[in-house]
């Protein structure tokens, strides 16, 4: 039995030392030390050994086993090292190669313009709020003093949402957010409300069925038209430059009285007249006015105690002007070549 043991050991050691792969090494281990391995088999022969010899033979087997295990470990380490070294040789990094370029995203011109407008008004103490895009007729029209027979409610302009009650629509203006804010009952109010609006318009260079507006509303005691003018003139200077002058033209909106449109001096020619401002020197940028007493009343605000002003502008219009883009469609096409410029 001793000789057999010696034989197994010698064979195992030489096999292990010659072995050059982890899989083969494992096979060798199983064939010797495994359940059906040679050494295990040999142990089964113990019952034929004389009882007084058994401890000694047992010790020899254990020693052989320990030695084989030790050599197995050494070989495993040797093979792993060889594999590592081989990999290092093939995985050489050529540090002189140009790095692959990571493409950075770009902010959309609408986003840049909106952030600019928000920054200006937040700086004046305004809060930025949001309202629903799917709106009730009441908020989009009625509470803004736009009666049922007003032409702005024409089905040609408004997207009505099929509903049992027939008064749900995609908002055509952000002005409804004024009503939501007034209904909260917390005064004073100083807010802007940017958001998407929808109109049944054909797409062209200046129209889109979906675009964005920024609404503004201030309500407090003793608010006058002078506050409106001062605020919006300051806004125009902050947005288009210190030299910008403003002009208010009388206009009509159902929810404000008096109402006006505000023009700014053309930032391209400074007011002399050019192709950009179509020779007039002025560019229209927003609608505004003093909140109509009837509108205040409908939202439970006493017009004898509180007054306010409101304004609304098209975000795309601001972005187009600021970045001298001549076709609104460019803002929606997501052409990377266009967006990359911002
Ligand atoms: N909602 C108006 C529109 O879509 C814009 C507007 C005009 C908003 C005057 C206002 C305002 O708040 O005072 O044409």
GROMACS .gro file of N, CA, C and O in nm, residues 103-228:
model
  504
  103UNK      N    1  -1.981   6.330  -2.635
  103UNK     CA    2  -2.070   6.437  -2.683
  103UNK      C    3  -2.150   6.492  -2.566
  103UNK      O    4  -2.217   6.418  -2.495
  104UNK      N    5  -2.142   6.621  -2.547
  104UNK     CA    6  -2.221   6.685  -2.440
  104UNK      C    7  -2.354   6.730  -2.499
  104UNK      O    8  -2.360   6.776  -2.612
  105UNK      N    9  -2.461   6.718  -2.421
  105UNK     CA   10  -2.589   6.766  -2.469
  105UNK      C   11  -2.594   6.918  -2.468
  105UNK      O   12  -2.505   6.984  -2.416
  106UNK      N   13  -2.699   6.973  -2.528
  106UNK     CA   14  -2.713   7.119  -2.530
  106UNK      C   15  -2.849   7.158  -2.477
  106UNK      O   16  -2.945   7.087  -2.498
  107UNK      N   17  -2.855   7.272  -2.413
  107UNK     CA   18  -2.985   7.318  -2.369
  107UNK      C   19  -3.058   7.380  -2.487
  107UNK      O   20  -2.999   7.446  -2.571
  108UNK      N   21  -3.188   7.355  -2.492
  108UNK     CA   22  -3.270   7.406  -2.601
  108UNK      C   23  -3.283   7.558  -2.587
  108UNK      O   24  -3.291   7.609  -2.475
  109UNK      N   25  -3.285   7.631  -2.700
  109UNK     CA   26  -3.298   7.778  -2.692
  109UNK      C   27  -3.419   7.822  -2.609
  109UNK      O   28  -3.413   7.922  -2.538
  110UNK      N   29  -3.529   7.746  -2.618
  110UNK     CA   30  -3.647   7.778  -2.535
  110UNK      C   31  -3.612   7.772  -2.387
  110UNK      O   32  -3.653   7.857  -2.308
  111UNK      N   33  -3.537   7.668  -2.350
  111UNK     CA   34  -3.500   7.650  -2.209
  111UNK      C   35  -3.409   7.764  -2.163
  111UNK      O   36  -3.426   7.819  -2.055
  112UNK      N   37  -3.314   7.798  -2.248
  112UNK     CA   38  -3.220   7.906  -2.212
  112UNK      C   39  -3.298   8.037  -2.193
  112UNK      O   40  -3.280   8.109  -2.095
  113UNK      N   41  -3.389   8.065  -2.288
  113UNK     CA   42  -3.467   8.190  -2.280
  113UNK      C   43  -3.555   8.189  -2.155
  113UNK      O   44  -3.564   8.288  -2.083
  114UNK      N   45  -3.619   8.074  -2.128
  114UNK     CA   46  -3.708   8.066  -2.011
  114UNK      C   47  -3.629   8.088  -1.882
  114UNK      O   48  -3.672   8.163  -1.793
  115UNK      N   49  -3.512   8.024  -1.873
  115UNK     CA   50  -3.432   8.040  -1.752
  115UNK      C   51  -3.390   8.185  -1.731
  115UNK      O   52  -3.383   8.233  -1.618
  116UNK      N   53  -3.365   8.252  -1.842
  116UNK     CA   54  -3.326   8.394  -1.836
  116UNK      C   55  -3.442   8.479  -1.783
  116UNK      O   56  -3.426   8.561  -1.693
  117UNK      N   57  -3.562   8.454  -1.839
  117UNK     CA   58  -3.680   8.529  -1.796
  117UNK      C   59  -3.710   8.500  -1.648
  117UNK      O   60  -3.737   8.591  -1.569
  118UNK      N   61  -3.701   8.372  -1.611
  118UNK     CA   62  -3.727   8.334  -1.471
  118UNK      C   63  -3.627   8.402  -1.377
  118UNK      O   64  -3.664   8.452  -1.271
  119UNK      N   65  -3.501   8.404  -1.419
  119UNK     CA   66  -3.397   8.464  -1.336
  119UNK      C   67  -3.430   8.612  -1.309
  119UNK      O   68  -3.419   8.660  -1.196
  120UNK      N   69  -3.475   8.682  -1.413
  120UNK     CA   70  -3.504   8.825  -1.398
  120UNK      C   71  -3.620   8.847  -1.301
  120UNK      O   72  -3.612   8.928  -1.209
  121UNK      N   73  -3.729   8.769  -1.321
  121UNK     CA   74  -3.846   8.792  -1.234
  121UNK      C   75  -3.824   8.740  -1.091
  121UNK      O   76  -3.869   8.803  -0.995
  122UNK      N   77  -3.755   8.628  -1.078
  122UNK     CA   78  -3.725   8.579  -0.943
  122UNK      C   79  -3.641   8.683  -0.869
  122UNK      O   80  -3.662   8.709  -0.751
  123UNK      N   81  -3.552   8.749  -0.944
  123UNK     CA   82  -3.471   8.856  -0.886
  123UNK      C   83  -3.556   8.972  -0.836
  123UNK      O   84  -3.516   9.049  -0.749
  124UNK      N   85  -3.676   8.988  -0.893
  124UNK     CA   86  -3.766   9.095  -0.849
  124UNK      C   87  -3.865   9.043  -0.745
  124UNK      O   88  -3.963   9.112  -0.711
  125UNK      N   89  -3.844   8.922  -0.699
  125UNK     CA   90  -3.928   8.870  -0.591
  125UNK      C   91  -4.050   8.791  -0.638
  125UNK      O   92  -4.142   8.767  -0.560
  126UNK      N   93  -4.052   8.751  -0.764
  126UNK     CA   94  -4.166   8.674  -0.814
  126UNK      C   95  -4.147   8.525  -0.784
  126UNK      O   96  -4.035   8.474  -0.779
  127UNK      N   97  -4.261   8.455  -0.774
  127UNK     CA   98  -4.261   8.311  -0.755
  127UNK      C   99  -4.288   8.248  -0.893
  127UNK      O  100  -4.364   8.306  -0.971
  128UNK      N  101  -4.229   8.132  -0.921
  128UNK     CA  102  -4.258   8.063  -1.047
  128UNK      C  103  -4.359   7.953  -1.017
  128UNK      O  104  -4.332   7.865  -0.936
  129UNK      N  105  -4.477   7.958  -1.081
  129UNK     CA  106  -4.579   7.856  -1.054
  129UNK      C  107  -4.621   7.787  -1.185
  129UNK      O  108  -4.587   7.833  -1.293
  130UNK      N  109  -4.694   7.678  -1.171
  130UNK     CA  110  -4.742   7.606  -1.289
  130UNK      C  111  -4.890   7.580  -1.280
  130UNK      O  112  -4.945   7.570  -1.170
  131UNK      N  113  -4.955   7.566  -1.394
  131UNK     CA  114  -5.096   7.530  -1.396
  131UNK      C  115  -5.118   7.416  -1.493
  131UNK      O  116  -5.027   7.379  -1.566
  132UNK      N  117  -5.241   7.361  -1.495
  132UNK     CA  118  -5.268   7.243  -1.580
  132UNK      C  119  -5.275   7.278  -1.729
  132UNK      O  120  -5.323   7.384  -1.766
  133UNK      N  121  -5.228   7.184  -1.812
  133UNK     CA  122  -5.236   7.203  -1.958
  133UNK      C  123  -5.375   7.165  -2.009
  133UNK      O  124  -5.420   7.217  -2.110
  134UNK      N  125  -5.437   7.069  -1.942
  134UNK     CA  126  -5.575   7.034  -1.976
  134UNK      C  127  -5.662   7.111  -1.876
  134UNK      O  128  -5.646   7.096  -1.756
  135UNK      N  129  -5.751   7.193  -1.929
  135UNK     CA  130  -5.811   7.295  -1.846
  135UNK      C  131  -5.963   7.296  -1.862
  135UNK      O  132  -6.016   7.248  -1.962
  136UNK      N  133  -6.028   7.351  -1.764
  136UNK     CA  134  -6.172   7.370  -1.777
  136UNK      C  135  -6.199   7.500  -1.851
  136UNK      O  136  -6.124   7.597  -1.835
  137UNK      N  137  -6.306   7.501  -1.926
  137UNK     CA  138  -6.349   7.621  -1.999
  137UNK      C  139  -6.351   7.741  -1.904
  137UNK      O  140  -6.308   7.851  -1.940
  138UNK      N  141  -6.396   7.716  -1.781
  138UNK     CA  142  -6.408   7.825  -1.683
  138UNK      C  143  -6.275   7.898  -1.663
  138UNK      O  144  -6.270   8.020  -1.664
  139UNK      N  145  -6.166   7.823  -1.646
  139UNK     CA  146  -6.037   7.887  -1.618
  139UNK      C  147  -5.975   7.948  -1.742
  139UNK      O  148  -5.907   8.051  -1.735
  140UNK      N  149  -5.993   7.882  -1.856
  140UNK     CA  150  -5.930   7.931  -1.978
  140UNK      C  151  -6.003   8.053  -2.035
  140UNK      O  152  -5.942   8.139  -2.097
  141UNK      N  153  -6.136   8.056  -2.014
  141UNK     CA  154  -6.214   8.164  -2.076
  141UNK      C  155  -6.300   8.243  -1.978
  141UNK      O  156  -6.280   8.362  -1.958
  142UNK      N  157  -6.397   8.174  -1.919
  142UNK     CA  158  -6.502   8.244  -1.847
  142UNK      C  159  -6.453   8.331  -1.732
  142UNK      O  160  -6.488   8.449  -1.724
  143UNK      N  161  -6.367   8.275  -1.647
  143UNK     CA  162  -6.317   8.351  -1.532
  143UNK      C  163  -6.223   8.463  -1.575
  143UNK      O  164  -6.183   8.546  -1.495
  144UNK      N  165  -6.188   8.462  -1.704
  144UNK     CA  166  -6.102   8.568  -1.757
  144UNK      C  167  -6.185   8.669  -1.836
  144UNK      O  168  -6.132   8.742  -1.920
  145UNK      N  169  -6.316   8.665  -1.810
  145UNK     CA  170  -6.404   8.763  -1.872
  145UNK      C  171  -6.422   8.740  -2.022
  145UNK      O  172  -6.448   8.834  -2.096
  146UNK      N  173  -6.400   8.616  -2.063
  146UNK     CA  174  -6.422   8.584  -2.205
  146UNK      C  175  -6.553   8.507  -2.212
  146UNK      O  176  -6.560   8.389  -2.176
  147UNK      N  177  -6.661   8.572  -2.253
  147UNK     CA  178  -6.793   8.510  -2.249
  147UNK      C  179  -6.810   8.400  -2.353
  147UNK      O  180  -6.727   8.386  -2.445
  148UNK      N  181  -6.916   8.324  -2.337
  148UNK     CA  182  -6.939   8.206  -2.421
  148UNK      C  183  -6.938   8.237  -2.571
  148UNK      O  184  -6.897   8.154  -2.651
  149UNK      N  185  -6.981   8.358  -2.607
  149UNK     CA  186  -6.990   8.387  -2.751
  149UNK      C  187  -6.868   8.462  -2.804
  149UNK      O  188  -6.869   8.516  -2.914
  150UNK      N  189  -6.759   8.463  -2.726
  150UNK     CA  190  -6.638   8.534  -2.769
  150UNK      C  191  -6.570   8.457  -2.883
  150UNK      O  192  -6.558   8.334  -2.877
  151UNK      N  193  -6.522   8.530  -2.986
  151UNK     CA  194  -6.461   8.460  -3.101
  151UNK      C  195  -6.337   8.378  -3.064
  151UNK      O  196  -6.304   8.282  -3.134
  152UNK      N  197  -6.269   8.413  -2.953
  152UNK     CA  198  -6.148   8.337  -2.914
  152UNK      C  199  -6.183   8.193  -2.880
  152UNK      O  200  -6.096   8.106  -2.878
  153UNK      N  201  -6.311   8.166  -2.852
  153UNK     CA  202  -6.352   8.030  -2.818
  153UNK      C  203  -6.383   7.945  -2.941
  153UNK      O  204  -6.420   7.829  -2.929
  154UNK      N  205  -6.368   8.005  -3.056
  154UNK     CA  206  -6.400   7.936  -3.181
  154UNK      C  207  -6.335   7.798  -3.186
  154UNK      O  208  -6.219   7.781  -3.148
  155UNK      N  209  -6.410   7.704  -3.234
  155UNK     CA  210  -6.356   7.568  -3.245
  155UNK      C  211  -6.236   7.561  -3.337
  155UNK      O  212  -6.158   7.468  -3.333
  156UNK      N  213  -6.223   7.662  -3.424
  156UNK     CA  214  -6.108   7.663  -3.515
  156UNK      C  215  -5.979   7.694  -3.438
  156UNK      O  216  -5.872   7.661  -3.483
  157UNK      N  217  -5.992   7.762  -3.324
  157UNK     CA  218  -5.873   7.799  -3.248
  157UNK      C  219  -5.845   7.701  -3.136
  157UNK      O  220  -5.730   7.680  -3.098
  158UNK      N  221  -5.951   7.646  -3.080
  158UNK     CA  222  -5.937   7.572  -2.955
  158UNK      C  223  -5.948   7.422  -2.975
  158UNK      O  224  -6.034   7.375  -3.048
  159UNK      N  225  -5.860   7.346  -2.908
  159UNK     CA  226  -5.871   7.201  -2.907
  159UNK      C  227  -5.961   7.162  -2.790
  159UNK      O  228  -5.922   7.174  -2.674
  160UNK      N  229  -6.082   7.118  -2.821
  160UNK     CA  230  -6.171   7.070  -2.715
  160UNK      C  231  -6.147   6.921  -2.693
  160UNK      O  232  -6.127   6.846  -2.789
  161UNK      N  233  -6.149   6.881  -2.569
  161UNK     CA  234  -6.129   6.741  -2.536
  161UNK      C  235  -6.267   6.679  -2.522
  161UNK      O  236  -6.353   6.735  -2.454
  162UNK      N  237  -6.288   6.564  -2.587
  162UNK     CA  238  -6.418   6.500  -2.579
  162UNK      C  239  -6.451   6.472  -2.432
  162UNK      O  240  -6.373   6.409  -2.362
  163UNK      N  241  -6.561   6.524  -2.386
  163UNK     CA  242  -6.600   6.496  -2.249
  163UNK      C  243  -6.751   6.504  -2.239
  163UNK      O  244  -6.816   6.573  -2.317
  164UNK      N  245  -6.808   6.435  -2.140
  164UNK     CA  246  -6.954   6.431  -2.126
  164UNK      C  247  -7.010   6.571  -2.103
  164UNK      O  248  -7.113   6.608  -2.156
  165UNK      N  249  -6.935   6.651  -2.028
  165UNK     CA  250  -6.984   6.785  -1.997
  165UNK      C  251  -6.946   6.888  -2.103
  165UNK      O  252  -6.999   6.998  -2.105
  166UNK      N  253  -6.850   6.851  -2.191
  166UNK     CA  254  -6.818   6.938  -2.303
  166UNK      C  255  -6.744   7.066  -2.268
  166UNK      O  256  -6.744   7.160  -2.345
  167UNK      N  257  -6.682   7.072  -2.151
  167UNK     CA  258  -6.614   7.198  -2.117
  167UNK      C  259  -6.467   7.178  -2.081
  167UNK      O  260  -6.409   7.255  -2.009
  168UNK      N  261  -6.407   7.070  -2.136
  168UNK     CA  262  -6.265   7.045  -2.110
  168UNK      C  263  -6.188   7.074  -2.238
  168UNK      O  264  -6.230   7.035  -2.346
  169UNK      N  265  -6.075   7.141  -2.225
  169UNK     CA  266  -5.999   7.176  -2.344
  169UNK      C  267  -5.850   7.182  -2.314
  169UNK      O  268  -5.809   7.182  -2.197
  170UNK      N  269  -5.769   7.184  -2.420
  170UNK     CA  270  -5.626   7.210  -2.402
  170UNK      C  271  -5.612   7.360  -2.392
  170UNK      O  272  -5.663   7.432  -2.478
  171UNK      N  273  -5.548   7.410  -2.288
  171UNK     CA  274  -5.548   7.554  -2.266
  171UNK      C  275  -5.490   7.629  -2.386
  171UNK      O  276  -5.392   7.586  -2.446
  172UNK      N  277  -5.554   7.739  -2.420
  172UNK     CA  278  -5.508   7.818  -2.535
  172UNK      C  279  -5.416   7.930  -2.489
  172UNK      O  280  -5.356   8.000  -2.569
  173UNK      N  281  -5.409   7.952  -2.357
  173UNK     CA  282  -5.324   8.057  -2.300
  173UNK      C  283  -5.291   8.019  -2.155
  173UNK      O  284  -5.363   7.941  -2.093
  174UNK      N  285  -5.182   8.075  -2.104
  174UNK     CA  286  -5.147   8.047  -1.964
  174UNK      C  287  -5.223   8.138  -1.868
  174UNK      O  288  -5.208   8.126  -1.746
  175UNK      N  289  -5.308   8.226  -1.921
  175UNK     CA  290  -5.378   8.322  -1.835
  175UNK      C  291  -5.465   8.255  -1.729
  175UNK      O  292  -5.490   8.314  -1.623
  176UNK      N  293  -5.511   8.132  -1.757
  176UNK     CA  294  -5.591   8.060  -1.659
  176UNK      C  295  -5.518   8.038  -1.527
  176UNK      O  296  -5.582   8.026  -1.421
  177UNK      N  297  -5.386   8.036  -1.531
  177UNK     CA  298  -5.309   8.016  -1.408
  177UNK      C  299  -5.331   8.135  -1.313
  177UNK      O  300  -5.328   8.121  -1.191
  178UNK      N  301  -5.358   8.253  -1.372
  178UNK     CA  302  -5.393   8.371  -1.289
  178UNK      C  303  -5.510   8.336  -1.197
  178UNK      O  304  -5.509   8.366  -1.077
  179UNK      N  305  -5.612   8.275  -1.258
  179UNK     CA  306  -5.734   8.242  -1.183
  179UNK      C  307  -5.703   8.140  -1.073
  179UNK      O  308  -5.745   8.155  -0.959
  180UNK      N  309  -5.627   8.035  -1.109
  180UNK     CA  310  -5.591   7.934  -1.009
  180UNK      C  311  -5.519   7.999  -0.891
  180UNK      O  312  -5.545   7.965  -0.775
  181UNK      N  313  -5.429   8.091  -0.920
  181UNK     CA  314  -5.353   8.156  -0.812
  181UNK      C  315  -5.443   8.245  -0.726
  181UNK      O  316  -5.432   8.247  -0.604
  182UNK      N  317  -5.533   8.319  -0.793
  182UNK     CA  318  -5.622   8.408  -0.717
  182UNK      C  319  -5.715   8.327  -0.627
  182UNK      O  320  -5.744   8.366  -0.515
  183UNK      N  321  -5.759   8.211  -0.680
  183UNK     CA  322  -5.852   8.127  -0.602
  183UNK      C  323  -5.789   8.070  -0.475
  183UNK      O  324  -5.858   8.033  -0.382
  184UNK      N  325  -5.657   8.063  -0.473
  184UNK     CA  326  -5.590   8.010  -0.353
  184UNK      C  327  -5.615   8.101  -0.233
  184UNK      O  328  -5.599   8.059  -0.119
  185UNK      N  329  -5.649   8.227  -0.263
  185UNK     CA  330  -5.688   8.319  -0.155
  185UNK      C  331  -5.572   8.377  -0.076
  185UNK      O  332  -5.593   8.432   0.031
  186UNK      N  333  -5.450   8.359  -0.127
  186UNK     CA  334  -5.335   8.415  -0.054
  186UNK      C  335  -5.286   8.540  -0.125
  186UNK      O  336  -5.242   8.535  -0.241
  187UNK      N  337  -5.295   8.653  -0.055
  187UNK     CA  338  -5.253   8.780  -0.114
  187UNK      C  339  -5.140   8.840  -0.030
  187UNK      O  340  -5.135   8.814   0.090
  188UNK      N  341  -5.052   8.920  -0.084
  188UNK     CA  342  -5.042   8.957  -0.225
  188UNK      C  343  -4.992   8.841  -0.313
  188UNK      O  344  -4.940   8.741  -0.264
  189UNK      N  345  -5.007   8.861  -0.446
  189UNK     CA  346  -4.957   8.764  -0.543
  189UNK      C  347  -4.849   8.832  -0.628
  189UNK      O  348  -4.866   8.947  -0.669
  190UNK      N  349  -4.742   8.762  -0.650
  190UNK     CA  350  -4.639   8.809  -0.742
  190UNK      C  351  -4.582   8.685  -0.809
  190UNK      O  352  -4.499   8.616  -0.751
  191UNK      N  353  -4.634   8.650  -0.924
  191UNK     CA  354  -4.596   8.521  -0.982
  191UNK      C  355  -4.574   8.529  -1.133
  191UNK      O  356  -4.629   8.615  -1.201
  192UNK      N  357  -4.492   8.437  -1.184
  192UNK     CA  358  -4.493   8.411  -1.328
  192UNK      C  359  -4.525   8.263  -1.346
  192UNK      O  360  -4.494   8.180  -1.260
  193UNK      N  361  -4.592   8.232  -1.458
  193UNK     CA  362  -4.634   8.095  -1.484
  193UNK      C  363  -4.599   8.057  -1.628
  193UNK      O  364  -4.672   8.091  -1.720
  194UNK      N  365  -4.486   7.989  -1.647
  194UNK     CA  366  -4.452   7.944  -1.781
  194UNK      C  367  -4.523   7.814  -1.814
  194UNK      O  368  -4.554   7.738  -1.722
  195UNK      N  369  -4.549   7.791  -1.940
  195UNK     CA  370  -4.609   7.661  -1.973
  195UNK      C  371  -4.652   7.650  -2.118
  195UNK      O  372  -4.653   7.747  -2.194
  196UNK      N  373  -4.689   7.525  -2.152
  196UNK     CA  374  -4.727   7.494  -2.289
  196UNK      C  375  -4.873   7.531  -2.314
  196UNK      O  376  -4.957   7.510  -2.226
  197UNK      N  377  -4.899   7.586  -2.431
  197UNK     CA  378  -5.037   7.616  -2.470
  197UNK      C  379  -5.064   7.557  -2.609
  197UNK      O  380  -4.971   7.519  -2.679
  198UNK      N  381  -5.191   7.547  -2.644
  198UNK     CA  382  -5.229   7.476  -2.766
  198UNK      C  383  -5.331   7.556  -2.846
  198UNK      O  384  -5.428   7.607  -2.788
  199UNK      N  385  -5.309   7.566  -2.974
  199UNK     CA  386  -5.409   7.629  -3.060
  199UNK      C  387  -5.415   7.557  -3.193
  199UNK      O  388  -5.314   7.507  -3.242
  200UNK      N  389  -5.533   7.554  -3.248
  200UNK     CA  390  -5.551   7.484  -3.373
  200UNK      C  391  -5.496   7.568  -3.488
  200UNK      O  392  -5.571   7.621  -3.568
  201UNK      N  393  -5.363   7.583  -3.492
  201UNK     CA  394  -5.298   7.664  -3.595
  201UNK      C  395  -5.217   7.576  -3.688
  201UNK      O  396  -5.160   7.477  -3.646
  202UNK      N  397  -5.210   7.617  -3.813
  202UNK     CA  398  -5.124   7.548  -3.909
  202UNK      C  399  -4.978   7.583  -3.878
  202UNK      O  400  -4.949   7.695  -3.836
  203UNK      N  401  -4.890   7.487  -3.903
  203UNK     CA  402  -4.747   7.514  -3.880
  203UNK      C  403  -4.693   7.604  -3.991
  203UNK      O  404  -4.714   7.578  -4.109
  204UNK      N  405  -4.627   7.713  -3.953
  204UNK     CA  406  -4.548   7.791  -4.049
  204UNK      C  407  -4.432   7.857  -3.973
  204UNK      O  408  -4.405   7.820  -3.859
  205UNK      N  409  -4.367   7.954  -4.032
  205UNK     CA  410  -4.247   8.011  -3.971
  205UNK      C  411  -4.276   8.080  -3.838
  205UNK      O  412  -4.187   8.096  -3.754
  206UNK      N  413  -4.402   8.122  -3.818
  206UNK     CA  414  -4.434   8.194  -3.693
  206UNK      C  415  -4.547   8.129  -3.613
  206UNK      O  416  -4.590   8.184  -3.512
  207UNK      N  417  -4.597   8.014  -3.659
  207UNK     CA  418  -4.708   7.949  -3.588
  207UNK      C  419  -4.680   7.801  -3.561
  207UNK      O  420  -4.611   7.736  -3.638
  208UNK      N  421  -4.741   7.753  -3.455
  208UNK     CA  422  -4.733   7.611  -3.423
  208UNK      C  423  -4.854   7.576  -3.339
  208UNK      O  424  -4.899   7.658  -3.259
  209UNK      N  425  -4.910   7.455  -3.355
  209UNK     CA  426  -5.028   7.418  -3.274
  209UNK      C  427  -4.995   7.407  -3.125
  209UNK      O  428  -5.085   7.405  -3.041
  210UNK      N  429  -4.869   7.399  -3.093
  210UNK     CA  430  -4.830   7.394  -2.952
  210UNK      C  431  -4.707   7.481  -2.932
  210UNK      O  432  -4.607   7.465  -3.002
  211UNK      N  433  -4.718   7.575  -2.840
  211UNK     CA  434  -4.604   7.663  -2.811
  211UNK      C  435  -4.607   7.697  -2.663
  211UNK      O  436  -4.679   7.632  -2.587
  212UNK      N  437  -4.527   7.792  -2.621
  212UNK     CA  438  -4.518   7.821  -2.477
  212UNK      C  439  -4.542   7.969  -2.448
  212UNK      O  440  -4.502   8.054  -2.526
  213UNK      N  441  -4.606   7.994  -2.336
  213UNK     CA  442  -4.623   8.132  -2.291
  213UNK      C  443  -4.566   8.147  -2.151
  213UNK      O  444  -4.550   8.050  -2.077
  214UNK      N  445  -4.539   8.271  -2.116
  214UNK     CA  446  -4.505   8.301  -1.977
  214UNK      C  447  -4.604   8.407  -1.930
  214UNK      O  448  -4.614   8.515  -1.988
  215UNK      N  449  -4.681   8.369  -1.831
  215UNK     CA  450  -4.783   8.457  -1.775
  215UNK      C  451  -4.725   8.529  -1.655
  215UNK      O  452  -4.638   8.475  -1.586
  216UNK      N  453  -4.772   8.649  -1.628
  216UNK     CA  454  -4.729   8.719  -1.507
  216UNK      C  455  -4.849   8.780  -1.438
  216UNK      O  456  -4.945   8.822  -1.503
  217UNK      N  457  -4.846   8.782  -1.305
  217UNK     CA  458  -4.956   8.843  -1.230
  217UNK      C  459  -4.904   8.901  -1.100
  217UNK      O  460  -4.829   8.837  -1.027
  218UNK      N  461  -4.946   9.027  -1.075
  218UNK     CA  462  -4.914   9.092  -0.948
  218UNK      C  463  -5.044   9.145  -0.890
  218UNK      O  464  -5.119   9.214  -0.961
  219UNK      N  465  -5.076   9.111  -0.768
  219UNK     CA  466  -5.195   9.168  -0.703
  219UNK      C  467  -5.157   9.209  -0.561
  219UNK      O  468  -5.099   9.131  -0.486
  220UNK      N  469  -5.188   9.333  -0.531
  220UNK     CA  470  -5.159   9.384  -0.396
  220UNK      C  471  -5.242   9.512  -0.379
  220UNK      O  472  -5.309   9.558  -0.472
  221UNK      N  473  -5.232   9.572  -0.261
  221UNK     CA  474  -5.297   9.702  -0.243
  221UNK      C  475  -5.215   9.808  -0.316
  221UNK      O  476  -5.092   9.800  -0.319
  222UNK      N  477  -5.283   9.905  -0.373
  222UNK     CA  478  -5.219  10.022  -0.437
  222UNK      C  479  -5.131   9.989  -0.557
  222UNK      O  480  -5.034  10.060  -0.583
  223UNK      N  481  -5.157   9.883  -0.630
  223UNK     CA  482  -5.080   9.857  -0.753
  223UNK      C  483  -5.139   9.944  -0.864
  223UNK      O  484  -5.261   9.947  -0.884
  224UNK      N  485  -5.052  10.015  -0.935
  224UNK     CA  486  -5.100  10.105  -1.041
  224UNK      C  487  -5.035  10.070  -1.174
  224UNK      O  488  -4.943   9.987  -1.181
  225UNK      N  489  -5.082  10.140  -1.278
  225UNK     CA  490  -5.024  10.120  -1.411
  225UNK      C  491  -4.876  10.158  -1.412
  225UNK      O  492  -4.798  10.105  -1.490
  226UNK      N  493  -4.836  10.250  -1.322
  226UNK     CA  494  -4.695  10.289  -1.313
  226UNK      C  495  -4.609  10.169  -1.269
  226UNK      O  496  -4.496  10.152  -1.318
  227UNK      N  497  -4.663  10.086  -1.181
  227UNK     CA  498  -4.590   9.965  -1.139
  227UNK      C  499  -4.571   9.872  -1.258
  227UNK      O  500  -4.465   9.814  -1.278
  228UNK      N  501  -4.679   9.858  -1.336
  228UNK     CA  502  -4.672   9.773  -1.455
  228UNK      C  503  -4.562   9.822  -1.548
  228UNK      O  504  -4.475   9.746  -1.591
   0.00000   0.00000   0.00000
